[in-house]
Amino acid sequence: MLTNRQLQILKVIVDDFILTAQPVGSRYISKKETVDYSPATIRNEMADLEEMGFLEKLHSSSGRAPSEKGYRFYVDHLLSPSTLSSREKNLIRESFGKKTLEFEQVVEKSAGILSDLTNYTSIILGPEVFETRLKQIQITPLSHEKAVAVLVTNTGHVEHRVFSTPVEIKATDLEKMVNILNERLKGVALIEVPERLNREIFSLLKEHAEHFNDAFMYLRAALANDNSAKLYVGGKTNILMQPEFKDIDRIRSIMSMIEEEKDIASLLKTSDKGIQTMIGHENPFIALQHCSIITANYYLGNQQVGTLALLGPTRMEYNRVVTLVEELSRHMTETFREWY
Amino acid sequence: MLTNRQLQILKVIVDDFILTAQPVGSRYISKKETVDYSPATIRNEMADLEEMGFLEKLHSSSGRAPSEKGYRFYVDHLLSPSTLSSREKNLIRESFGKKTLEFEQVVEKSAGILSDLTNYTSIILGPEVFETRLKQIQITPLSHEKAVAVLVTNTGHVEHRVFSTPVEIKATDLEKMVNILNERLKGVALIEVPERLNREIFSLLKEHAEHFNDAFMYLRAALANDNSAKLYVGGKTNILMQPEFKDIDRIRSIMSMIEEEKDIASLLKTSDKGIQTMIGHENPFIALQHCSIITANYYLGNQQVGTLALLGPTRMEYNRVVTLVEELSRHMTETFREWY
DNA sequence: TTTAGCACTCGGAACCAATGAGTGCTAACA
DNA sequence: TGTTAGCACTCATTGGTTCCGAGTGCTAAA
């Protein structure tokens, strides 16, 4: 168990290292107003804290920096919940004040705010599109061989797919087909659409007209879901400003990872609910071993869930950032609640 | 005017510097099989070439590197049109062989190929969406206060806008409204839609029902065009692998520029037709002063034009890259020709 | 006109000493 | 017994020096 003095010293070190990215020395700590011990005493405590694994030295005669365990302890026990500055409050209120009516616009804007306010990289995982429910389907012929199917879901999300059509299809037939599709698919989750097509609608269409066959095949192929939840990323270049990432190789691996989307998406998808922090190696990717990730969830109505995340160096301004992420996720949820 | 020998030496230097990023010395050149002069002779020629501004030294006793003027001369007069390697050919053929039916997919894939094959960053400017013509408009109510308008254009592009609706609107009324819109707007360029709405349709709708007013206002606002042509970027992280960009600040300014989209888009939009190269300071942006940009156009059918570009260091593999860009733009144009 | 030879330049690597920030340990002190 | 002053020690950093080598420019000879 840590003594009060150790807690105090640990907190000072983490706070200071987060600010300066420089290892913290005993003399420096003892000069702080809030601290009243001599450098020697502090050195003793620091040695103890290091032994316990909360601190580490870069080399034998450097000051101490927090270890990952140190950050973890700091986040779990020493975080003083900060209040937002008026600037932050204003920026958020302003952005959510405007009636931006598109889901994507809200999310994009949120990503922007988050990265601007923190100087880290924000990543927002959109909700699973394929769990939203079909509101309307429309097919518009483009040329004699092609048509585009437009799916509107209950969240106002629009998916579209171009597909081939046999030449022979007539406008009236097409209309019939669309009517059937609408009748049968309204309210169905997008993810279930392909199955429904196979199970019910195929035979139904067959009864009505022979040459729907081909068109249907293509449509079905076009609607096979790719199941990729979209990532909205803000402040990609912010990483470049962190002193711990002056090494090009590190940057490259992080950036490629964000670019790839796949791994990050799955990471966010499987993250636990509520505010979560992953510090350094707590996340499974080597590329992110010097990064921390803070995640929170937001909700669309009742069930639909998305995740917003903030990616920065392990030396992250946890207290400020945690409240910011929390606040923002709340605002998003609230905004969406009004909609659905 | 340059002598043959000077041409030869200049070519060797540029070729070699492009390959190695190291200044080229006289001794090294004289050892090349294709060169039969002593280092001293070559030194004389190099001094002349430097005087003429085609070469420059990093410091007094370094070898020579091409100046921007040198690259320009190289591109204009010394480029030996290279043929694609079989690997390149295969990759391209393979990608365009698949019937990807979405415009965006083709473009995205093209950007991917281009950046993969070159290890530079590819940027493709989509055609002006707002010059495509409306094929169909559809309005789907989402809740009692909101609806989404979906616009399908002749190119298969789909735009959608969420907008507020007054509560009172009835399904039959909405249908009437959509019918009028379709009737009046079919074939109209997207960019002209807002104006048409104001000029013709507003009064028309007014005759039909009083409370369309509000809905119409919102719809009109929603359709006000944002007029941004989309950028498709491939291989953003490729810049990080170029040795001339090991300086973080340089990378940051380039990356922010790409991220911004605005400047790059306008640059590409105003670029001349055909294959163009901009070397170093030939482009107007300080952030890109150490970059070269190669642009080519592609066409959708007859009028619609987009631009594809490749962004790399001034020390670019011009000959390979130029043919690649050319080839790819041709493939894109051809693919699209089949569609429209 | 070309080339061999030579003096010269400059960046980069290696080495060294000095500096200073920081530590650990011990002994004295309250 | 906990705290602190003192001191020896460590190590990264900085600046200075030297040396090396790649490359040049110039001159004189072929």
PDB file of N, CA and C in Angstrom, chain A residues 101-104 135-143 146 148 150 152-158 160-164 233 235-237 240-241 245-248 251-252 255-256 259 338-340, chain B residues 101-104 135-143 145-146 148 150 152-158 160-164 233 235-237 240-241 245-248 251-252 255-256 259 338-340:
ATOM      1  N   LEU A 101     -28.326  18.311 -39.276  1.00  0.00           N
ATOM      2  CA  LEU A 101     -29.335  17.275 -39.245  1.00  0.00           C
ATOM      3  C   LEU A 101     -28.853  15.922 -39.726  1.00  0.00           C
ATOM      4  N   GLU A 102     -27.622  15.882 -40.184  1.00  0.00           N
ATOM      5  CA  GLU A 102     -27.121  14.599 -40.653  1.00  0.00           C
ATOM      6  C   GLU A 102     -26.320  13.925 -39.553  1.00  0.00           C
ATOM      7  N   PHE A 103     -26.549  12.680 -39.398  1.00  0.00           N
ATOM      8  CA  PHE A 103     -25.786  11.918 -38.427  1.00  0.00           C
ATOM      9  C   PHE A 103     -24.292  12.053 -38.686  1.00  0.00           C
ATOM     10  N   GLU A 104     -23.917  11.878 -39.928  1.00  0.00           N
ATOM     11  CA  GLU A 104     -22.501  11.897 -40.259  1.00  0.00           C
ATOM     12  C   GLU A 104     -21.854  13.242 -39.968  1.00  0.00           C
ATOM     13  N   LYS A 135     -36.044   1.463 -44.192  1.00  0.00           N
ATOM     14  CA  LYS A 135     -37.234   2.310 -44.207  1.00  0.00           C
ATOM     15  C   LYS A 135     -37.861   2.283 -45.606  1.00  0.00           C
ATOM     16  N   GLN A 136     -36.988   2.360 -46.565  1.00  0.00           N
ATOM     17  CA  GLN A 136     -37.507   2.368 -47.939  1.00  0.00           C
ATOM     18  C   GLN A 136     -36.417   1.926 -48.897  1.00  0.00           C
ATOM     19  N   ILE A 137     -36.836   1.240 -49.905  1.00  0.00           N
ATOM     20  CA  ILE A 137     -35.885   0.855 -50.957  1.00  0.00           C
ATOM     21  C   ILE A 137     -36.391   1.396 -52.286  1.00  0.00           C
ATOM     22  N   GLN A 138     -35.453   1.864 -53.066  1.00  0.00           N
ATOM     23  CA  GLN A 138     -35.827   2.458 -54.344  1.00  0.00           C
ATOM     24  C   GLN A 138     -34.832   1.995 -55.390  1.00  0.00           C
ATOM     25  N   ILE A 139     -35.310   1.748 -56.573  1.00  0.00           N
ATOM     26  CA  ILE A 139     -34.404   1.350 -57.652  1.00  0.00           C
ATOM     27  C   ILE A 139     -34.553   2.320 -58.810  1.00  0.00           C
ATOM     28  N   THR A 140     -33.467   2.892 -59.203  1.00  0.00           N
ATOM     29  CA  THR A 140     -33.491   3.842 -60.302  1.00  0.00           C
ATOM     30  C   THR A 140     -32.648   3.302 -61.452  1.00  0.00           C
ATOM     31  N   PRO A 141     -33.251   3.102 -62.625  1.00  0.00           N
ATOM     32  CA  PRO A 141     -32.450   2.640 -63.768  1.00  0.00           C
ATOM     33  C   PRO A 141     -31.557   3.781 -64.246  1.00  0.00           C
ATOM     34  N   LEU A 142     -30.342   3.421 -64.560  1.00  0.00           N
ATOM     35  CA  LEU A 142     -29.400   4.452 -65.013  1.00  0.00           C
ATOM     36  C   LEU A 142     -29.257   4.426 -66.520  1.00  0.00           C
ATOM     37  N   SER A 143     -29.005   3.233 -67.022  1.00  0.00           N
ATOM     38  CA  SER A 143     -28.896   3.073 -68.459  1.00  0.00           C
ATOM     39  C   SER A 143     -29.665   1.786 -68.751  1.00  0.00           C
ATOM     40  N   LYS A 146     -27.897  -0.873 -66.412  1.00  0.00           N
ATOM     41  CA  LYS A 146     -27.519  -0.649 -65.025  1.00  0.00           C
ATOM     42  C   LYS A 146     -28.600   0.074 -64.247  1.00  0.00           C
ATOM     43  N   VAL A 148     -29.414   1.629 -59.997  1.00  0.00           N
ATOM     44  CA  VAL A 148     -28.869   1.836 -58.672  1.00  0.00           C
ATOM     45  C   VAL A 148     -29.973   1.603 -57.645  1.00  0.00           C
ATOM     46  N   VAL A 150     -31.225   2.160 -53.882  1.00  0.00           N
ATOM     47  CA  VAL A 150     -30.986   3.057 -52.754  1.00  0.00           C
ATOM     48  C   VAL A 150     -31.758   2.548 -51.547  1.00  0.00           C
ATOM     49  N   VAL A 152     -32.819   3.396 -47.717  1.00  0.00           N
ATOM     50  CA  VAL A 152     -32.877   4.391 -46.647  1.00  0.00           C
ATOM     51  C   VAL A 152     -33.242   3.668 -45.356  1.00  0.00           C
ATOM     52  N   THR A 153     -32.481   3.943 -44.300  1.00  0.00           N
ATOM     53  CA  THR A 153     -32.783   3.253 -43.045  1.00  0.00           C
ATOM     54  C   THR A 153     -33.438   4.200 -42.054  1.00  0.00           C
ATOM     55  N   ASN A 154     -33.882   3.649 -40.965  1.00  0.00           N
ATOM     56  CA  ASN A 154     -34.606   4.445 -39.976  1.00  0.00           C
ATOM     57  C   ASN A 154     -33.749   5.538 -39.342  1.00  0.00           C
ATOM     58  N   THR A 155     -32.419   5.422 -39.444  1.00  0.00           N
ATOM     59  CA  THR A 155     -31.576   6.459 -38.871  1.00  0.00           C
ATOM     60  C   THR A 155     -31.257   7.553 -39.883  1.00  0.00           C
ATOM     61  N   GLY A 156     -31.832   7.453 -41.055  1.00  0.00           N
ATOM     62  CA  GLY A 156     -31.551   8.459 -42.061  1.00  0.00           C
ATOM     63  C   GLY A 156     -30.296   8.145 -42.846  1.00  0.00           C
ATOM     64  N   HIS A 157     -29.754   6.983 -42.570  1.00  0.00           N
ATOM     65  CA  HIS A 157     -28.574   6.558 -43.311  1.00  0.00           C
ATOM     66  C   HIS A 157     -29.008   6.076 -44.690  1.00  0.00           C
ATOM     67  N   VAL A 158     -28.190   6.384 -45.670  1.00  0.00           N
ATOM     68  CA  VAL A 158     -28.507   5.974 -47.033  1.00  0.00           C
ATOM     69  C   VAL A 158     -27.388   5.131 -47.597  1.00  0.00           C
ATOM     70  N   HIS A 160     -26.215   2.945 -51.074  1.00  0.00           N
ATOM     71  CA  HIS A 160     -26.621   2.710 -52.452  1.00  0.00           C
ATOM     72  C   HIS A 160     -25.675   1.734 -53.128  1.00  0.00           C
ATOM     73  N   ARG A 161     -26.207   0.965 -54.040  1.00  0.00           N
ATOM     74  CA  ARG A 161     -25.435  -0.031 -54.777  1.00  0.00           C
ATOM     75  C   ARG A 161     -25.841  -0.004 -56.246  1.00  0.00           C
ATOM     76  N   VAL A 162     -24.842   0.030 -57.080  1.00  0.00           N
ATOM     77  CA  VAL A 162     -25.116  -0.066 -58.513  1.00  0.00           C
ATOM     78  C   VAL A 162     -25.091  -1.542 -58.892  1.00  0.00           C
ATOM     79  N   PHE A 163     -25.996  -1.951 -59.727  1.00  0.00           N
ATOM     80  CA  PHE A 163     -25.982  -3.351 -60.160  1.00  0.00           C
ATOM     81  C   PHE A 163     -26.436  -3.471 -61.618  1.00  0.00           C
ATOM     82  N   SER A 164     -26.073  -4.593 -62.204  1.00  0.00           N
ATOM     83  CA  SER A 164     -26.428  -4.824 -63.611  1.00  0.00           C
ATOM     84  C   SER A 164     -27.883  -5.268 -63.721  1.00  0.00           C
ATOM     85  N   VAL A 233     -12.145   9.922 -38.470  1.00  0.00           N
ATOM     86  CA  VAL A 233     -10.901  10.257 -37.803  1.00  0.00           C
ATOM     87  C   VAL A 233     -10.654  11.760 -37.873  1.00  0.00           C
ATOM     88  N   GLY A 235      -7.905  14.963 -36.815  1.00  0.00           N
ATOM     89  CA  GLY A 235      -6.583  15.335 -36.311  1.00  0.00           C
ATOM     90  C   GLY A 235      -5.518  14.278 -36.538  1.00  0.00           C
ATOM     91  N   LYS A 236      -5.518  13.688 -37.719  1.00  0.00           N
ATOM     92  CA  LYS A 236      -4.518  12.658 -38.001  1.00  0.00           C
ATOM     93  C   LYS A 236      -3.099  13.164 -37.825  1.00  0.00           C
ATOM     94  N   THR A 237      -2.908  14.423 -38.127  1.00  0.00           N
ATOM     95  CA  THR A 237      -1.539  14.937 -38.085  1.00  0.00           C
ATOM     96  C   THR A 237      -1.123  15.376 -36.682  1.00  0.00           C
ATOM     97  N   LEU A 240       1.954  13.911 -34.994  1.00  0.00           N
ATOM     98  CA  LEU A 240       3.266  14.394 -35.412  1.00  0.00           C
ATOM     99  C   LEU A 240       3.820  15.451 -34.475  1.00  0.00           C
ATOM    100  N   MET A 241       2.963  16.020 -33.659  1.00  0.00           N
ATOM    101  CA  MET A 241       3.432  17.094 -32.791  1.00  0.00           C
ATOM    102  C   MET A 241       3.904  16.598 -31.433  1.00  0.00           C
ATOM    103  N   PHE A 245       6.930  11.043 -30.592  1.00  0.00           N
ATOM    104  CA  PHE A 245       6.810  10.462 -31.913  1.00  0.00           C
ATOM    105  C   PHE A 245       7.633  11.227 -32.928  1.00  0.00           C
ATOM    106  N   LYS A 246       8.857  11.546 -32.557  1.00  0.00           N
ATOM    107  CA  LYS A 246       9.705  12.185 -33.557  1.00  0.00           C
ATOM    108  C   LYS A 246      10.399  11.137 -34.413  1.00  0.00           C
ATOM    109  N   ASP A 247      10.211   9.892 -34.034  1.00  0.00           N
ATOM    110  CA  ASP A 247      10.766   8.791 -34.812  1.00  0.00           C
ATOM    111  C   ASP A 247       9.812   8.410 -35.947  1.00  0.00           C
ATOM    112  N   ILE A 248      10.311   8.560 -37.159  1.00  0.00           N
ATOM    113  CA  ILE A 248       9.474   8.339 -38.335  1.00  0.00           C
ATOM    114  C   ILE A 248       8.841   6.955 -38.371  1.00  0.00           C
ATOM    115  N   ILE A 251       5.801   6.695 -36.226  1.00  0.00           N
ATOM    116  CA  ILE A 251       4.681   7.403 -36.841  1.00  0.00           C
ATOM    117  C   ILE A 251       4.085   6.581 -37.958  1.00  0.00           C
ATOM    118  N   ARG A 252       4.984   6.019 -38.762  1.00  0.00           N
ATOM    119  CA  ARG A 252       4.481   5.275 -39.905  1.00  0.00           C
ATOM    120  C   ARG A 252       3.595   4.116 -39.469  1.00  0.00           C
ATOM    121  N   MET A 255       0.298   5.465 -38.188  1.00  0.00           N
ATOM    122  CA  MET A 255      -0.541   6.018 -39.249  1.00  0.00           C
ATOM    123  C   MET A 255      -1.097   4.934 -40.163  1.00  0.00           C
ATOM    124  N   SER A 256      -0.259   3.965 -40.505  1.00  0.00           N
ATOM    125  CA  SER A 256      -0.775   2.913 -41.383  1.00  0.00           C
ATOM    126  C   SER A 256      -1.914   2.195 -40.680  1.00  0.00           C
ATOM    127  N   GLU A 259      -4.918   4.187 -40.946  1.00  0.00           N
ATOM    128  CA  GLU A 259      -5.325   4.140 -42.346  1.00  0.00           C
ATOM    129  C   GLU A 259      -6.057   2.820 -42.658  1.00  0.00           C
ATOM    130  N   GLU A 338     -32.754  13.129 -29.344  1.00  0.00           N
ATOM    131  CA  GLU A 338     -33.808  13.983 -29.865  1.00  0.00           C
ATOM    132  C   GLU A 338     -34.324  13.504 -31.218  1.00  0.00           C
ATOM    133  N   TRP A 339     -33.476  12.762 -31.908  1.00  0.00           N
ATOM    134  CA  TRP A 339     -33.837  12.378 -33.271  1.00  0.00           C
ATOM    135  C   TRP A 339     -34.686  11.127 -33.344  1.00  0.00           C
ATOM    136  N   TYR A 340     -34.274  10.143 -32.573  1.00  0.00           N
ATOM    137  CA  TYR A 340     -34.873   8.821 -32.799  1.00  0.00           C
ATOM    138  C   TYR A 340     -35.841   8.442 -31.700  1.00  0.00           C
TER     139      TYR A 340
ATOM    140  N   LEU B 101     -18.887  -1.993 -60.073  1.00  0.00           N
ATOM    141  CA  LEU B 101     -19.887  -1.207 -60.771  1.00  0.00           C
ATOM    142  C   LEU B 101     -20.077   0.189 -60.211  1.00  0.00           C
ATOM    143  N   GLU B 102     -19.407   0.478 -59.122  1.00  0.00           N
ATOM    144  CA  GLU B 102     -19.571   1.800 -58.540  1.00  0.00           C
ATOM    145  C   GLU B 102     -18.441   2.700 -59.007  1.00  0.00           C
ATOM    146  N   PHE B 103     -18.794   3.877 -59.352  1.00  0.00           N
ATOM    147  CA  PHE B 103     -17.786   4.850 -59.731  1.00  0.00           C
ATOM    148  C   PHE B 103     -16.746   5.017 -58.624  1.00  0.00           C
ATOM    149  N   GLU B 104     -17.235   5.182 -57.432  1.00  0.00           N
ATOM    150  CA  GLU B 104     -16.330   5.451 -56.322  1.00  0.00           C
ATOM    151  C   GLU B 104     -15.361   4.299 -56.082  1.00  0.00           C
ATOM    152  N   LYS B 135     -31.492  12.244 -61.842  1.00  0.00           N
ATOM    153  CA  LYS B 135     -32.239  11.165 -62.473  1.00  0.00           C
ATOM    154  C   LYS B 135     -33.556  10.945 -61.717  1.00  0.00           C
ATOM    155  N   GLN B 136     -33.442  10.992 -60.440  1.00  0.00           N
ATOM    156  CA  GLN B 136     -34.640  10.771 -59.635  1.00  0.00           C
ATOM    157  C   GLN B 136     -34.458  11.366 -58.248  1.00  0.00           C
ATOM    158  N   ILE B 137     -35.530  11.868 -57.723  1.00  0.00           N
ATOM    159  CA  ILE B 137     -35.496  12.370 -56.352  1.00  0.00           C
ATOM    160  C   ILE B 137     -36.549  11.636 -55.543  1.00  0.00           C
ATOM    161  N   GLN B 138     -36.187  11.331 -54.320  1.00  0.00           N
ATOM    162  CA  GLN B 138     -37.105  10.574 -53.484  1.00  0.00           C
ATOM    163  C   GLN B 138     -37.057  11.165 -52.089  1.00  0.00           C
ATOM    164  N   ILE B 139     -38.192  11.227 -51.447  1.00  0.00           N
ATOM    165  CA  ILE B 139     -38.203  11.729 -50.071  1.00  0.00           C
ATOM    166  C   ILE B 139     -38.797  10.666 -49.162  1.00  0.00           C
ATOM    167  N   THR B 140     -38.056  10.310 -48.159  1.00  0.00           N
ATOM    168  CA  THR B 140     -38.516   9.293 -47.216  1.00  0.00           C
ATOM    169  C   THR B 140     -38.669   9.924 -45.837  1.00  0.00           C
ATOM    170  N   PRO B 141     -39.866   9.897 -45.259  1.00  0.00           N
ATOM    171  CA  PRO B 141     -40.025  10.430 -43.899  1.00  0.00           C
ATOM    172  C   PRO B 141     -39.356   9.487 -42.912  1.00  0.00           C
ATOM    173  N   LEU B 142     -38.673  10.081 -41.960  1.00  0.00           N
ATOM    174  CA  LEU B 142     -37.988   9.253 -40.974  1.00  0.00           C
ATOM    175  C   LEU B 142     -38.779   9.201 -39.676  1.00  0.00           C
ATOM    176  N   SER B 143     -39.125  10.379 -39.210  1.00  0.00           N
ATOM    177  CA  SER B 143     -39.947  10.455 -38.009  1.00  0.00           C
ATOM    178  C   SER B 143     -40.986  11.524 -38.314  1.00  0.00           C
ATOM    179  N   GLU B 145     -40.877  14.490 -37.643  1.00  0.00           N
ATOM    180  CA  GLU B 145     -40.313  15.821 -37.871  1.00  0.00           C
ATOM    181  C   GLU B 145     -39.184  15.849 -38.879  1.00  0.00           C
ATOM    182  N   LYS B 146     -38.818  14.682 -39.339  1.00  0.00           N
ATOM    183  CA  LYS B 146     -37.654  14.655 -40.224  1.00  0.00           C
ATOM    184  C   LYS B 146     -37.879  13.776 -41.428  1.00  0.00           C
ATOM    185  N   VAL B 148     -35.629  12.389 -45.209  1.00  0.00           N
ATOM    186  CA  VAL B 148     -34.387  12.395 -45.960  1.00  0.00           C
ATOM    187  C   VAL B 148     -34.706  12.458 -47.449  1.00  0.00           C
ATOM    188  N   VAL B 150     -33.326  11.915 -51.169  1.00  0.00           N
ATOM    189  CA  VAL B 150     -32.278  11.183 -51.867  1.00  0.00           C
ATOM    190  C   VAL B 150     -32.272  11.601 -53.325  1.00  0.00           C
ATOM    191  N   VAL B 152     -30.636  10.828 -56.967  1.00  0.00           N
ATOM    192  CA  VAL B 152     -29.837   9.930 -57.797  1.00  0.00           C
ATOM    193  C   VAL B 152     -29.522  10.648 -59.099  1.00  0.00           C
ATOM    194  N   THR B 153     -28.248  10.617 -59.485  1.00  0.00           N
ATOM    195  CA  THR B 153     -27.887  11.311 -60.724  1.00  0.00           C
ATOM    196  C   THR B 153     -27.605  10.317 -61.829  1.00  0.00           C
ATOM    197  N   ASN B 154     -27.421  10.828 -63.016  1.00  0.00           N
ATOM    198  CA  ASN B 154     -27.219   9.960 -64.176  1.00  0.00           C
ATOM    199  C   ASN B 154     -25.948   9.135 -64.091  1.00  0.00           C
ATOM    200  N   THR B 155     -25.014   9.538 -63.253  1.00  0.00           N
ATOM    201  CA  THR B 155     -23.786   8.751 -63.138  1.00  0.00           C
ATOM    202  C   THR B 155     -23.890   7.692 -62.057  1.00  0.00           C
ATOM    203  N   GLY B 156     -25.050   7.581 -61.449  1.00  0.00           N
ATOM    204  CA  GLY B 156     -25.194   6.592 -60.392  1.00  0.00           C
ATOM    205  C   GLY B 156     -24.766   7.119 -59.050  1.00  0.00           C
ATOM    206  N   HIS B 157     -24.433   8.392 -59.034  1.00  0.00           N
ATOM    207  CA  HIS B 157     -24.056   9.005 -57.776  1.00  0.00           C
ATOM    208  C   HIS B 157     -25.311   9.284 -56.960  1.00  0.00           C
ATOM    209  N   VAL B 158     -25.185   9.103 -55.660  1.00  0.00           N
ATOM    210  CA  VAL B 158     -26.330   9.317 -54.784  1.00  0.00           C
ATOM    211  C   VAL B 158     -25.982  10.347 -53.717  1.00  0.00           C
ATOM    212  N   HIS B 160     -27.617  12.475 -50.405  1.00  0.00           N
ATOM    213  CA  HIS B 160     -28.803  12.514 -49.554  1.00  0.00           C
ATOM    214  C   HIS B 160     -28.683  13.618 -48.516  1.00  0.00           C
ATOM    215  N   ARG B 161     -29.797  14.179 -48.157  1.00  0.00           N
ATOM    216  CA  ARG B 161     -29.849  15.265 -47.175  1.00  0.00           C
ATOM    217  C   ARG B 161     -31.018  15.035 -46.245  1.00  0.00           C
ATOM    218  N   VAL B 162     -30.722  15.154 -44.963  1.00  0.00           N
ATOM    219  CA  VAL B 162     -31.807  15.084 -43.989  1.00  0.00           C
ATOM    220  C   VAL B 162     -32.342  16.492 -43.788  1.00  0.00           C
ATOM    221  N   PHE B 163     -33.623  16.632 -43.668  1.00  0.00           N
ATOM    222  CA  PHE B 163     -34.181  17.961 -43.402  1.00  0.00           C
ATOM    223  C   PHE B 163     -35.421  17.860 -42.516  1.00  0.00           C
ATOM    224  N   SER B 164     -35.723  18.982 -41.902  1.00  0.00           N
ATOM    225  CA  SER B 164     -36.875  19.024 -41.008  1.00  0.00           C
ATOM    226  C   SER B 164     -38.168  19.130 -41.809  1.00  0.00           C
ATOM    227  N   VAL B 233      -7.653   9.750 -51.757  1.00  0.00           N
ATOM    228  CA  VAL B 233      -6.216   9.747 -51.536  1.00  0.00           C
ATOM    229  C   VAL B 233      -5.741   8.332 -51.224  1.00  0.00           C
ATOM    230  N   GLY B 235      -2.284   5.873 -50.207  1.00  0.00           N
ATOM    231  CA  GLY B 235      -0.882   5.833 -49.800  1.00  0.00           C
ATOM    232  C   GLY B 235      -0.421   7.075 -49.074  1.00  0.00           C
ATOM    233  N   LYS B 236      -1.249   7.557 -48.169  1.00  0.00           N
ATOM    234  CA  LYS B 236      -0.868   8.755 -47.425  1.00  0.00           C
ATOM    235  C   LYS B 236       0.437   8.583 -46.690  1.00  0.00           C
ATOM    236  N   THR B 237       0.690   7.384 -46.230  1.00  0.00           N
ATOM    237  CA  THR B 237       1.887   7.172 -45.414  1.00  0.00           C
ATOM    238  C   THR B 237       3.133   6.946 -46.258  1.00  0.00           C
ATOM    239  N   LEU B 240       6.196   9.136 -45.888  1.00  0.00           N
ATOM    240  CA  LEU B 240       7.065   8.910 -44.730  1.00  0.00           C
ATOM    241  C   LEU B 240       8.281   8.066 -45.081  1.00  0.00           C
ATOM    242  N   MET B 241       8.223   7.384 -46.204  1.00  0.00           N
ATOM    243  CA  MET B 241       9.329   6.501 -46.546  1.00  0.00           C
ATOM    244  C   MET B 241      10.398   7.191 -47.385  1.00  0.00           C
ATOM    245  N   PHE B 245      12.056  13.322 -46.643  1.00  0.00           N
ATOM    246  CA  PHE B 245      11.041  13.766 -45.704  1.00  0.00           C
ATOM    247  C   PHE B 245      11.237  13.120 -44.346  1.00  0.00           C
ATOM    248  N   LYS B 246      12.478  13.095 -43.890  1.00  0.00           N
ATOM    249  CA  LYS B 246      12.663  12.589 -42.549  1.00  0.00           C
ATOM    250  C   LYS B 246      12.465  13.698 -41.528  1.00  0.00           C
ATOM    251  N   ASP B 247      12.283  14.899 -42.036  1.00  0.00           N
ATOM    252  CA  ASP B 247      12.016  16.029 -41.157  1.00  0.00           C
ATOM    253  C   ASP B 247      10.523  16.114 -40.846  1.00  0.00           C
ATOM    254  N   ILE B 248      10.224  15.986 -39.568  1.00  0.00           N
ATOM    255  CA  ILE B 248       8.828  15.926 -39.150  1.00  0.00           C
ATOM    256  C   ILE B 248       8.027  17.147 -39.593  1.00  0.00           C
ATOM    257  N   ILE B 251       6.890  16.887 -43.140  1.00  0.00           N
ATOM    258  CA  ILE B 251       5.808  15.925 -43.262  1.00  0.00           C
ATOM    259  C   ILE B 251       4.509  16.520 -42.781  1.00  0.00           C
ATOM    260  N   ARG B 252       4.611  17.203 -41.638  1.00  0.00           N
ATOM    261  CA  ARG B 252       3.373  17.737 -41.081  1.00  0.00           C
ATOM    262  C   ARG B 252       2.712  18.708 -42.043  1.00  0.00           C
ATOM    263  N   MET B 255       1.207  16.784 -44.919  1.00  0.00           N
ATOM    264  CA  MET B 255       0.041  15.993 -44.533  1.00  0.00           C
ATOM    265  C   MET B 255      -1.164  16.869 -44.210  1.00  0.00           C
ATOM    266  N   SER B 256      -0.919  17.961 -43.512  1.00  0.00           N
ATOM    267  CA  SER B 256      -2.065  18.821 -43.195  1.00  0.00           C
ATOM    268  C   SER B 256      -2.682  19.330 -44.478  1.00  0.00           C
ATOM    269  N   GLU B 259      -4.753  16.714 -45.910  1.00  0.00           N
ATOM    270  CA  GLU B 259      -5.916  16.569 -45.038  1.00  0.00           C
ATOM    271  C   GLU B 259      -6.944  17.683 -45.311  1.00  0.00           C
ATOM    272  N   GLU B 338     -17.548   2.826 -71.064  1.00  0.00           N
ATOM    273  CA  GLU B 338     -18.487   1.719 -71.200  1.00  0.00           C
ATOM    274  C   GLU B 338     -19.791   1.975 -70.451  1.00  0.00           C
ATOM    275  N   TRP B 339     -19.688   2.833 -69.453  1.00  0.00           N
ATOM    276  CA  TRP B 339     -20.869   3.014 -68.604  1.00  0.00           C
ATOM    277  C   TRP B 339     -21.832   4.049 -69.131  1.00  0.00           C
ATOM    278  N   TYR B 340     -21.271   5.142 -69.605  1.00  0.00           N
ATOM    279  CA  TYR B 340     -22.144   6.297 -69.868  1.00  0.00           C
ATOM    280  C   TYR B 340     -22.323   6.546 -71.357  1.00  0.00           C
TER     281      TYR B 340
END
